[in-house]
Structures are given as structure tokens and as C-alpha cells.
Amino acid sequence: MLSRAGLKVLVLEGSDGVGGRVRTDEVDGFLLDRGFQVFLDAYPEAGRILDLQALDLRPFRPGALVMRGGRRHRLMDVFRTPRHFLGTALQPIGSVRDKLLVAKLRYRARHSTVEEIAARDDRSTEDFLRAFGFSEGMIDGFFRPFYGGIFLERELTTSSRMFEFTFKMFAEGSATLPAEGMSAIPRQLAARLPEGAIRLGTPVRAVDRNSIVTEDGERLRADFVVVATDGSTATSLVPGLPRKEMAWRSVTALYFSAPKSPLGEAIIALNGDTGGVVNNVCVLSDVTPAYAPAGRALVSVSVLGDPDPDGLEERVRAELADWFGGEVARWEWLRTDRIPRALPVSNPSGKTDGYQVSEGIYVCGDHCSSASIEGALVSGTRVANAILEGG
Ligand SMILES: Cc1cc2nc3c(=O)[nH]c(=O)nc-3n(C[C@H](O)[C@H](O)[C@H](O)COP(=O)(O)OP(=O)(O)OC[C@H]3O[C@@H](n4cnc5c(N)ncnc54)[C@H](O)[C@@H]3O)c2cc1C
């Protein structure tokens, strides 16, 4: 936005590529996102900023398979797949009343604006779901694993505003993957900047309102300085920001190469039991074939938190053998991504106004807005507008 408005922009990126937490690596013909993540195609700000057509988004099926006691239960969004109406209503995950409450929540979400949701009473998602009338069976069997996979915590302490917003996004659109991997999103943004506007491998050590110093000791001057790092780095870089340690949600992602897809469809499979380390599984090559070379399937497994890596692969395989049977033994392990700083904790009413200005330095990122790609884009837009409207 700033570059398009005619300002000369220089982006100093500490790592070896653009994207931050949204990166994809090509490994032996597989596309491995750094942790399982999806793009919700109803995100309003992302829809304004990105060329969604060019991302060639591939949708997941609307719903989930809940694995409980070794059996699969299919819970579909019956408004989009009406033929699953009866099957979903009769699944033993939640009661028929719970399914009607989902319809009520869906109606409320679709008929509320994002601004209305942001102004609602904020409490934990768990309290919200109970107050809405959902049974413990529905909360444990569906909401904990499904939203646990999004919030990266199954206790559902995350803000109910965040829940309602995300629920609205699922009601209005699909979870998707860009055909060529999640990193297509930041690559598209980076491609809009003029040649030379991004310097990779340039970590910044210090900032003030009109200058920055890189780790190499180079000092650069600017009319405006924007710190668009993660929240922990921002609090250590920017004078005047509260120095309290930021709390993070962590996740560990395991990738396996399988001779064939254990699901055979673009859907997320959830752990609907109370025990176990696995939260969710999906086969990314069922969503978009570019994620795996011909003849192989790419299985993504998410484990919440940062568990002891010793023996983790074996524990995951043993659990998934209950889900998928003996074929799991033939899967080849590709990689495990441990991401201790995946999402800033979003407690009820814990967020700020979308960006901050401290001692003349602009600060943006998901920690200023909501813990998502949409939140990061909303925050960046707010900062760009503030600068364009006169600093
Ligand atoms: C595993 C995982 C799953 C997720 N799932 C989803 C999902 O399904 N849907 C969704 O919408 N969101 C998801 N998210 C969240 C989403 O990825 C983030 O909220 C968003 O990318 C944050 O963007 P950001 O620009 O605020 O920060 P970041 O992506 O953290 O970018 C900050 C940038 O600053 C750079 N930097 C840091 N310090 C310095 C320094 N000193 N000097 C120079 N550069 C520096 C970093 O290298 C990085 O490039 C997920 C995140 C993870 C990790």
C-alpha cells in the first residue's frame, strides 16, 4: 500500500525468505508448509488485498471426520452438503439438539458483521459454547479438536470473539490451500514491490523513530519506521512497548509420505477421544496434488504444544494405526516441525487496536490484531493508512 502510494519502501527481513510464519519448503518433490495451516477464503481483508484467483485456492470439504473409539464419524456442514443432513444429524457426536444449535450459530454468524462480533462480550470459547447450550459431548467431540487445531489449544480458553469470527469465516467460505503451497500468499505480496525493495538476511538490532541499525551495524534513516515482526521481537526492539514476556501457543507438525491416501478426500480428521497426542490429520495431496510427487500422498499430522521429541514419531504412528490400520507402518517419515511460537495467545479482550505507535515507531502484526493471516493483514493495512493519513 505504501509503495503503491509512491513512498519508497525498504523491507528488512531477518531470515532467508519472505513469509514469516507462512513458509513452504520443497523437499524431495513434496511441498512442506512450516506447520499445518489453511487460508480461509472468506477473510475480508485478505480478499481485498490478495489476488485470490491467482492463488488458485483448493478447498477442503466443509466438515470433518471425527475419530472416536477407533470409529469414524462424519460431521458435515449440512447447509453446503445437504445430502449429509440425515447422516450428520444421527452421528453420535453431540445430540440432534446440538446440530440444531450449530444451525442457529451459523445463522447468527452470517447475520452479524465482523464489527458487531468484535464489539460483543468477550469470554472464553468454552464458556461461550456452554452458554449457547452445546452439550459437553459436542464440545469434547467436535469443538475441542476442530477449534483446538485452529487455536492450538483444546481447553478453548481463546477469546469467544475470535471463535465467532472464525466460525463466521467457515460459514461463509472454505478452508483452502493455494495450489502451490501456503507460501504463494507472501510471494504474491512480495512480487508487488519494486526490485530491491526487500533485503533478505538482514536482521535488525535496534530502531528509533527515524532510523534502524542492522545486526551488521549498518544504520539506515527513514521518515517512518514500521516494526512488523512477531510480538516478542517487537517488545524487545521497540522502546516504550510493555516488556512483559508474550505468551505463545505451540504446535508440532509431522509429515509422512504414504503410498496411498488414508482418507481419500480433502477433509480434516480429528481426534474426538480425550487421550492421545494427535489432534488432527489431513492428506494435503488430496487437497492439492502439487503437495506430493506422483504416486505418493502427503500426510500432515498436528500435535498441539511442544511435546518431548523423543519417541514422538512412534507414539504418533501407534495412535494412527488405530485410525488407519496397518498401512501406517508403510509410511515414510519426512520431517517434524516444532514451532514453539506459532500463535500469540488470544485471551478474551486481550487484543489492541490493530496497530500501535510507540515513541514514533509504528508496530503491526498479528499480535496487534488477531492471531491469523487475516489479523496480520488487517494490522498492516491499519499502519499503512495511518502513515498515509499523515503519520
Ligand atoms: C503452524 C501455524 C499454523 C497456523 N495456522 C493458521 C491458519 O490456519 N490460518 C491463519 O489465518 N493463520 C494461521 N497461523 C497464523 C499466521 O501464520 C500468523 O498469524 C501470521 O502469519 C502472522 O504474520 P505476521 O506478519 O504478524 O508475523 P510473522 O509471520 O511472524 O512475520 C514476522 C517477520 O519478521 C521477521 N523478523 C523478526 N525479527 C526480525 C528482526 N529483528 N529483523 C528483521 N526481521 C525480523 C521474521 O523473520 C518474519 O519474517 C498459523 C501459524 C502457524 C505458525
Coordinates of C-alpha atoms and ligand atoms in Angstrom, one line a residue:
M1 CA 0.0 0.0 0.0
L2 CA 2.8 2.4 0.9
S3 CA 4.8 1.6 -2.2
R4 CA 1.7 1.9 -4.4
A5 CA 1.1 5.4 -2.9
G6 CA 4.5 6.4 -4.1
L7 CA 6.5 6.1 -0.9
K8 CA 10.0 4.5 -1.2
V9 CA 9.8 1.3 0.9
L10 CA 12.6 -0.9 2.1
V11 CA 11.8 -4.2 3.9
L12 CA 14.5 -5.6 6.1
E13 CA 13.8 -9.3 6.6
G14 CA 16.0 -11.2 9.1
S15 CA 15.5 -14.7 7.6
D16 CA 16.4 -16.1 4.2
G17 CA 12.9 -15.7 2.7
V18 CA 9.6 -13.8 2.8
G19 CA 6.5 -15.1 4.6
G20 CA 7.4 -15.2 8.3
R21 CA 5.3 -17.9 9.8
V22 CA 3.8 -18.7 6.4
R23 CA 6.6 -20.6 4.6
T24 CA 6.7 -23.6 2.4
D25 CA 9.8 -25.8 1.7
E26 CA 10.2 -28.1 -1.3
V27 CA 11.6 -31.3 -0.1
D28 CA 12.1 -34.3 -2.5
G29 CA 9.1 -33.3 -4.6
F30 CA 6.8 -32.6 -1.5
L31 CA 5.6 -29.2 -0.5
L32 CA 6.0 -28.9 3.2
D33 CA 4.4 -25.9 4.9
R34 CA 6.1 -25.0 8.2
G35 CA 3.3 -26.4 10.3
F36 CA -0.2 -27.3 9.1
Q37 CA -2.1 -24.2 8.2
V38 CA -5.0 -23.2 6.0
F39 CA -6.3 -20.0 4.3
L40 CA -9.9 -19.1 4.9
D41 CA -11.2 -17.7 1.6
A42 CA -13.8 -15.6 3.3
Y43 CA -11.2 -13.5 5.2
P44 CA -12.4 -10.0 4.2
E45 CA -9.2 -8.0 4.4
A46 CA -7.2 -10.8 2.6
G47 CA -9.9 -10.8 -0.1
R48 CA -9.3 -7.1 -0.6
I49 CA -5.5 -7.3 -0.7
L50 CA -4.7 -10.6 -2.4
D51 CA -5.5 -11.8 -5.9
L52 CA -7.3 -14.9 -4.8
Q53 CA -7.8 -16.1 -8.3
A54 CA -4.1 -16.2 -8.9
L55 CA -3.6 -18.2 -5.7
D56 CA -5.7 -20.9 -7.3
L57 CA -7.2 -21.9 -3.9
R58 CA -8.2 -25.5 -3.4
P59 CA -10.9 -26.1 -0.8
F60 CA -11.2 -28.6 1.9
R61 CA -14.6 -30.3 2.2
P62 CA -16.8 -28.4 4.6
G63 CA -16.9 -30.6 7.7
A64 CA -14.7 -33.1 9.5
L65 CA -14.2 -36.8 10.3
V66 CA -14.2 -37.3 14.0
M67 CA -12.3 -40.4 15.1
R68 CA -13.6 -41.8 18.3
G69 CA -13.0 -45.2 19.9
G70 CA -11.5 -46.4 16.6
R71 CA -14.6 -45.4 14.6
R72 CA -15.0 -42.6 12.0
H73 CA -18.0 -40.2 12.3
R74 CA -18.7 -37.8 9.5
L75 CA -19.9 -34.3 10.6
M76 CA -20.6 -32.2 7.6
D77 CA -21.8 -28.6 7.1
V78 CA -25.2 -29.7 6.0
F79 CA -26.1 -26.3 4.5
R80 CA -23.4 -26.9 1.9
T81 CA -23.7 -30.6 1.6
P82 CA -27.4 -31.2 2.1
R83 CA -27.2 -34.9 1.2
H84 CA -25.3 -35.4 4.5
F85 CA -28.2 -33.9 6.5
L86 CA -29.5 -37.1 8.0
G87 CA -26.2 -38.8 8.4
T88 CA -24.8 -35.8 10.3
A89 CA -27.8 -35.4 12.5
L90 CA -27.6 -39.0 13.5
Q91 CA -23.9 -39.2 14.3
P92 CA -23.2 -39.9 17.9
I93 CA -21.0 -36.8 18.3
G94 CA -23.4 -34.4 20.0
S95 CA -27.2 -34.7 20.1
V96 CA -29.8 -33.7 17.5
R97 CA -30.2 -30.5 19.6
D98 CA -26.5 -29.8 19.2
K99 CA -26.9 -30.0 15.4
L100 CA -29.8 -27.5 15.6
L101 CA -27.7 -25.2 17.7
V102 CA -25.0 -25.3 15.1
A103 CA -27.6 -24.1 12.6
K104 CA -28.6 -21.3 15.0
L105 CA -24.9 -20.3 15.5
R106 CA -24.4 -20.4 11.8
Y107 CA -27.4 -18.1 11.2
R108 CA -26.2 -15.7 13.9
A109 CA -22.7 -15.7 12.4
R110 CA -23.9 -15.0 8.9
H111 CA -26.1 -12.2 10.1
S112 CA -23.5 -10.4 12.2
T113 CA -20.9 -8.1 10.8
V114 CA -17.2 -8.5 11.7
E115 CA -17.5 -5.2 13.6
E116 CA -20.5 -6.5 15.6
I117 CA -18.6 -9.6 16.5
A118 CA -15.6 -7.5 17.6
A119 CA -17.8 -5.5 19.9
R120 CA -19.5 -8.4 21.6
D121 CA -19.0 -9.6 25.1
D122 CA -15.7 -11.4 25.3
R123 CA -15.2 -14.6 27.3
S124 CA -13.5 -17.9 26.7
T125 CA -14.8 -20.0 23.8
E126 CA -15.6 -22.8 26.2
D127 CA -17.8 -20.5 28.3
F128 CA -19.5 -19.2 25.2
L129 CA -20.3 -22.7 23.8
R130 CA -21.7 -23.8 27.2
A131 CA -23.8 -20.6 27.4
F132 CA -25.0 -21.2 23.9
G133 CA -26.4 -24.5 25.0
F134 CA -24.0 -27.1 23.5
S135 CA -23.6 -30.4 25.3
E136 CA -20.3 -31.5 26.8
G137 CA -20.3 -34.4 24.3
M138 CA -20.4 -31.9 21.3
I139 CA -17.8 -29.6 22.9
D140 CA -15.4 -32.5 23.6
G141 CA -16.1 -34.5 20.5
F142 CA -16.1 -31.7 17.9
F143 CA -15.3 -28.2 19.2
R144 CA -12.2 -29.1 21.2
P145 CA -10.4 -31.0 18.4
F146 CA -11.6 -28.7 15.5
Y147 CA -11.0 -25.3 17.1
G148 CA -8.2 -26.8 19.1
G149 CA -6.4 -27.3 15.7
I150 CA -7.0 -23.7 14.9
F151 CA -6.4 -22.0 18.2
L152 CA -3.7 -24.6 19.0
E153 CA -5.2 -25.4 22.4
R154 CA -8.1 -27.8 23.3
E155 CA -9.0 -26.1 26.6
L156 CA -10.8 -23.4 24.4
T157 CA -9.6 -20.5 26.6
T158 CA -9.2 -18.4 23.4
S159 CA -11.4 -15.3 23.1
S160 CA -15.0 -16.0 22.0
R161 CA -14.8 -13.1 19.6
M162 CA -12.0 -14.9 17.8
F163 CA -14.2 -18.1 17.8
E164 CA -17.2 -16.3 16.5
F165 CA -15.2 -14.6 13.8
T166 CA -13.6 -17.9 12.7
F167 CA -16.9 -19.6 12.8
K168 CA -18.3 -16.9 10.5
M169 CA -15.4 -17.5 8.1
F170 CA -16.2 -21.2 8.0
A171 CA -19.9 -20.5 7.5
E172 CA -19.2 -18.1 4.6
G173 CA -16.3 -19.7 2.8
S174 CA -13.9 -22.7 2.8
A175 CA -10.7 -23.6 4.4
T176 CA -8.3 -23.8 1.4
L177 CA -4.7 -24.3 0.3
P178 CA -3.2 -22.3 -2.5
A179 CA -2.4 -24.9 -5.3
E180 CA 1.3 -24.3 -5.0
G181 CA 1.6 -24.1 -1.2
M182 CA 0.9 -21.6 1.6
S183 CA 4.0 -19.6 0.7
A184 CA 2.2 -18.5 -2.5
I185 CA 0.5 -15.9 -0.3
P186 CA 3.5 -13.9 0.8
R187 CA 5.2 -14.5 -2.5
Q188 CA 2.3 -12.7 -4.2
L189 CA 2.7 -9.7 -1.9
A190 CA 6.4 -9.6 -2.3
A191 CA 6.2 -9.6 -6.1
R192 CA 4.3 -6.3 -6.0
L193 CA 7.2 -4.4 -4.6
P194 CA 9.8 -2.9 -6.9
E195 CA 13.2 -4.6 -7.4
G196 CA 15.5 -4.2 -4.5
A197 CA 12.7 -3.2 -2.0
I198 CA 13.3 -6.4 0.1
R199 CA 16.6 -7.2 1.7
L200 CA 16.7 -10.8 3.0
G201 CA 19.1 -12.0 5.6
T202 CA 19.1 -8.6 7.3
P203 CA 18.1 -8.8 10.9
V204 CA 17.6 -5.5 12.7
R205 CA 19.1 -4.9 16.1
A206 CA 17.7 -1.5 17.1
V207 CA 15.1 1.0 16.0
D208 CA 14.1 4.6 16.8
R209 CA 11.5 6.8 15.1
N210 CA 13.7 7.7 12.2
S211 CA 16.4 5.1 11.9
I212 CA 17.3 1.5 12.3
V213 CA 20.5 -0.4 12.9
T214 CA 21.1 -3.8 11.4
E215 CA 22.9 -6.7 13.2
D216 CA 25.9 -5.8 11.0
G217 CA 26.0 -2.3 12.4
E218 CA 24.6 -0.5 9.3
R219 CA 22.5 2.5 10.2
L220 CA 19.6 3.4 7.8
R221 CA 17.5 6.6 8.0
A222 CA 13.8 6.8 7.2
D223 CA 10.8 9.1 7.6
F224 CA 8.8 6.3 9.1
V225 CA 9.9 3.1 10.8
V226 CA 7.4 0.1 10.9
V227 CA 8.2 -2.9 13.1
A228 CA 6.3 -5.8 11.5
T229 CA 7.9 -8.6 13.5
D230 CA 6.3 -11.1 15.8
G231 CA 5.1 -9.7 19.1
S232 CA 8.0 -11.0 21.2
T233 CA 10.6 -9.4 18.9
A234 CA 8.6 -6.2 18.8
T235 CA 8.6 -5.8 22.5
S236 CA 12.3 -6.3 22.7
L237 CA 13.1 -3.9 19.7
V238 CA 10.7 -1.1 20.3
P239 CA 11.3 1.3 23.2
G240 CA 8.2 2.1 25.2
L241 CA 6.3 -1.1 24.4
P242 CA 5.4 -3.1 27.6
R243 CA 8.3 -5.5 28.1
K244 CA 6.3 -8.4 29.6
E245 CA 7.0 -11.7 28.1
M246 CA 4.4 -12.6 25.4
A247 CA 2.6 -15.9 25.8
W248 CA 2.6 -18.2 22.8
R249 CA 0.7 -21.3 21.5
S250 CA 2.9 -24.0 20.2
V251 CA 2.4 -26.8 17.7
T252 CA 4.4 -29.7 16.4
A253 CA 3.7 -30.9 12.8
L254 CA 4.8 -34.3 11.4
Y255 CA 4.9 -35.1 7.8
F256 CA 4.7 -38.6 6.3
S257 CA 4.9 -39.9 2.7
A258 CA 2.3 -42.6 2.2
P259 CA 1.9 -45.0 -0.8
K260 CA -1.8 -44.0 -0.8
S261 CA -4.0 -41.5 1.0
P262 CA -5.5 -43.0 4.2
L263 CA -8.5 -40.6 3.8
G264 CA -9.1 -40.4 0.0
E265 CA -10.7 -37.0 0.3
A266 CA -9.8 -33.4 1.1
I267 CA -11.1 -33.4 4.7
I268 CA -9.7 -32.9 8.1
A269 CA -9.7 -35.9 10.5
L270 CA -10.0 -35.1 14.2
N271 CA -9.1 -36.8 17.4
G272 CA -12.5 -37.0 19.2
D273 CA -11.2 -39.0 22.1
T274 CA -9.9 -37.4 25.3
G275 CA -6.5 -39.0 25.2
G276 CA -3.7 -39.2 22.7
V277 CA -1.2 -36.8 21.3
V278 CA -2.5 -36.4 17.8
N279 CA -5.1 -33.5 17.3
N280 CA -5.7 -33.6 13.6
V281 CA -4.7 -35.3 10.4
C282 CA -5.2 -34.5 6.8
V283 CA -3.8 -35.5 3.5
L284 CA -2.6 -32.4 1.8
S285 CA -2.1 -34.0 -1.6
D286 CA -5.9 -34.8 -1.5
V287 CA -6.5 -31.0 -1.4
T288 CA -3.9 -30.0 -4.0
P289 CA -1.8 -32.6 -5.9
A290 CA 1.3 -30.4 -6.1
Y291 CA 1.9 -31.2 -2.4
A292 CA 3.3 -34.7 -3.3
P293 CA 5.1 -36.3 -6.2
A294 CA 3.1 -38.6 -8.4
G295 CA 2.2 -41.9 -6.7
R296 CA 2.7 -40.6 -3.2
A297 CA 0.4 -39.0 -0.6
L298 CA 1.5 -36.3 1.9
V299 CA 0.0 -36.9 5.3
S300 CA 0.1 -34.0 7.8
V301 CA -0.3 -34.7 11.5
S302 CA -0.6 -31.9 14.1
V303 CA 0.3 -32.4 17.7
L304 CA -0.6 -29.4 19.9
G305 CA 2.1 -27.9 22.1
D306 CA 5.8 -28.8 22.2
P307 CA 5.9 -32.4 23.4
D308 CA 9.2 -34.3 24.1
P309 CA 10.5 -35.2 20.6
D310 CA 11.9 -38.5 21.9
G311 CA 9.7 -41.3 20.7
L312 CA 7.1 -38.8 19.3
E313 CA 7.1 -40.4 15.8
E314 CA 6.5 -43.8 17.3
R315 CA 3.7 -42.6 19.5
V316 CA 2.0 -40.9 16.6
R317 CA 2.3 -44.0 14.4
A318 CA 0.8 -46.2 17.2
E319 CA -2.1 -43.8 17.6
L320 CA -2.7 -43.5 13.9
A321 CA -2.6 -47.3 13.5
D322 CA -5.9 -47.3 15.5
W323 CA -7.3 -44.7 13.0
F324 CA -6.0 -46.2 9.7
G325 CA -4.8 -49.7 10.4
G326 CA -1.5 -51.5 9.4
E327 CA -0.9 -49.2 6.4
V328 CA 0.7 -46.7 8.8
A329 CA 3.7 -48.9 9.1
R330 CA 4.5 -48.3 5.4
W331 CA 4.5 -44.5 5.8
E332 CA 7.9 -42.8 5.5
W333 CA 8.6 -40.0 7.9
L334 CA 9.6 -36.8 6.1
R335 CA 10.0 -34.1 8.7
T336 CA 8.9 -32.8 12.1
D337 CA 8.4 -29.1 12.6
R338 CA 8.5 -27.9 16.2
I339 CA 7.0 -24.4 16.3
P340 CA 7.1 -23.0 19.8
R341 CA 6.0 -19.5 18.7
A342 CA 3.1 -20.3 16.4
L343 CA 0.3 -18.1 17.6
P344 CA 0.2 -15.3 20.2
V345 CA -2.2 -16.2 23.0
S346 CA -5.6 -14.6 22.3
N347 CA -7.3 -14.3 25.7
P348 CA -10.7 -12.6 25.9
S349 CA -10.3 -8.9 25.5
G350 CA -6.5 -9.2 25.2
K351 CA -6.0 -7.5 21.9
T352 CA -5.1 -4.0 20.9
D353 CA -6.5 -1.6 18.3
G354 CA -4.9 -3.2 15.2
Y355 CA -1.5 -1.4 15.5
Q356 CA 0.5 0.6 18.0
V357 CA 2.7 3.7 17.9
S358 CA 5.4 3.9 20.5
E359 CA 7.8 6.8 20.6
G360 CA 7.0 7.5 16.9
I361 CA 7.7 3.9 15.8
Y362 CA 4.8 2.0 14.2
V363 CA 4.2 -1.5 15.2
C364 CA 2.0 -4.1 13.4
G365 CA 1.5 -7.8 13.1
D366 CA -1.0 -10.5 14.3
H367 CA -0.1 -9.7 18.0
C368 CA -1.8 -6.3 17.5
S369 CA -4.9 -7.7 15.9
S370 CA -5.9 -11.3 15.8
A371 CA -3.7 -14.4 15.6
S372 CA -4.2 -15.2 11.9
I373 CA -3.1 -14.3 8.4
E374 CA -6.2 -12.0 8.3
G375 CA -5.2 -10.4 11.6
A376 CA -1.7 -9.7 10.2
L377 CA -3.1 -8.1 7.1
V378 CA -5.7 -6.0 9.0
S379 CA -2.9 -4.8 11.2
G380 CA -0.6 -3.9 8.3
T381 CA -3.4 -2.1 6.5
R382 CA -4.1 0.0 9.6
V383 CA -0.5 1.0 9.8
A384 CA -0.2 1.9 6.1
N385 CA -3.4 4.0 6.4
A386 CA -2.1 5.8 9.5
I387 CA 1.1 6.7 7.7
L388 CA -0.7 7.8 4.5
E389 CA -3.2 9.9 6.5
G390 CA -0.4 12.0 7.8
G391 CA 1.7 9.9 10.2
Ligands
LIG1 C1 1.8 -23.7 12.4 C2 1.0 -22.5 12.2 C3 -0.3 -22.6 11.8 C4 -1.1 -21.5 11.6 N1 -2.3 -21.7 11.0 C5 -3.0 -20.6 10.6 C6 -4.2 -20.8 9.8 O1 -4.6 -22.0 9.5 N2 -4.8 -19.7 9.3 C7 -4.4 -18.5 9.6 O2 -5.0 -17.5 9.2 N3 -3.3 -18.3 10.4 C8 -2.6 -19.3 10.8 N4 -1.4 -19.1 11.5 C9 -1.1 -17.8 12.0 C10 -0.4 -16.9 10.9 O3 0.5 -17.6 10.2 C11 0.2 -15.7 11.6 O4 -0.8 -15.1 12.4 C12 0.7 -14.7 10.6 O5 1.4 -15.2 9.6 C13 1.5 -13.6 11.4 O6 2.1 -12.7 10.5 P1 2.9 -11.5 11.0 O7 3.4 -10.8 9.7 O8 2.2 -10.8 12.0 O9 4.2 -12.2 11.7 P2 5.3 -13.2 11.2 O10 4.7 -14.1 10.2 O11 5.9 -13.8 12.4 O12 6.4 -12.3 10.4 C14 7.3 -11.5 11.1 C15 8.6 -11.4 10.2 O13 9.5 -10.6 10.9 C16 10.8 -11.1 10.7 N5 11.7 -10.7 11.8 C17 11.6 -11.0 13.1 N6 12.6 -10.4 13.8 C18 13.3 -9.6 12.9 C19 14.4 -8.7 13.1 N7 15.0 -8.4 14.2 N8 14.9 -8.1 11.9 C20 14.3 -8.3 10.7 N9 13.2 -9.2 10.6 C21 12.7 -9.8 11.6 C22 10.6 -12.6 10.7 O14 11.7 -13.3 10.1 C23 9.3 -12.7 9.9 O15 9.5 -12.8 8.5 C24 -0.6 -20.2 11.8 C25 0.7 -20.0 12.3 C26 1.5 -21.2 12.4 C27 2.9 -21.0 12.9

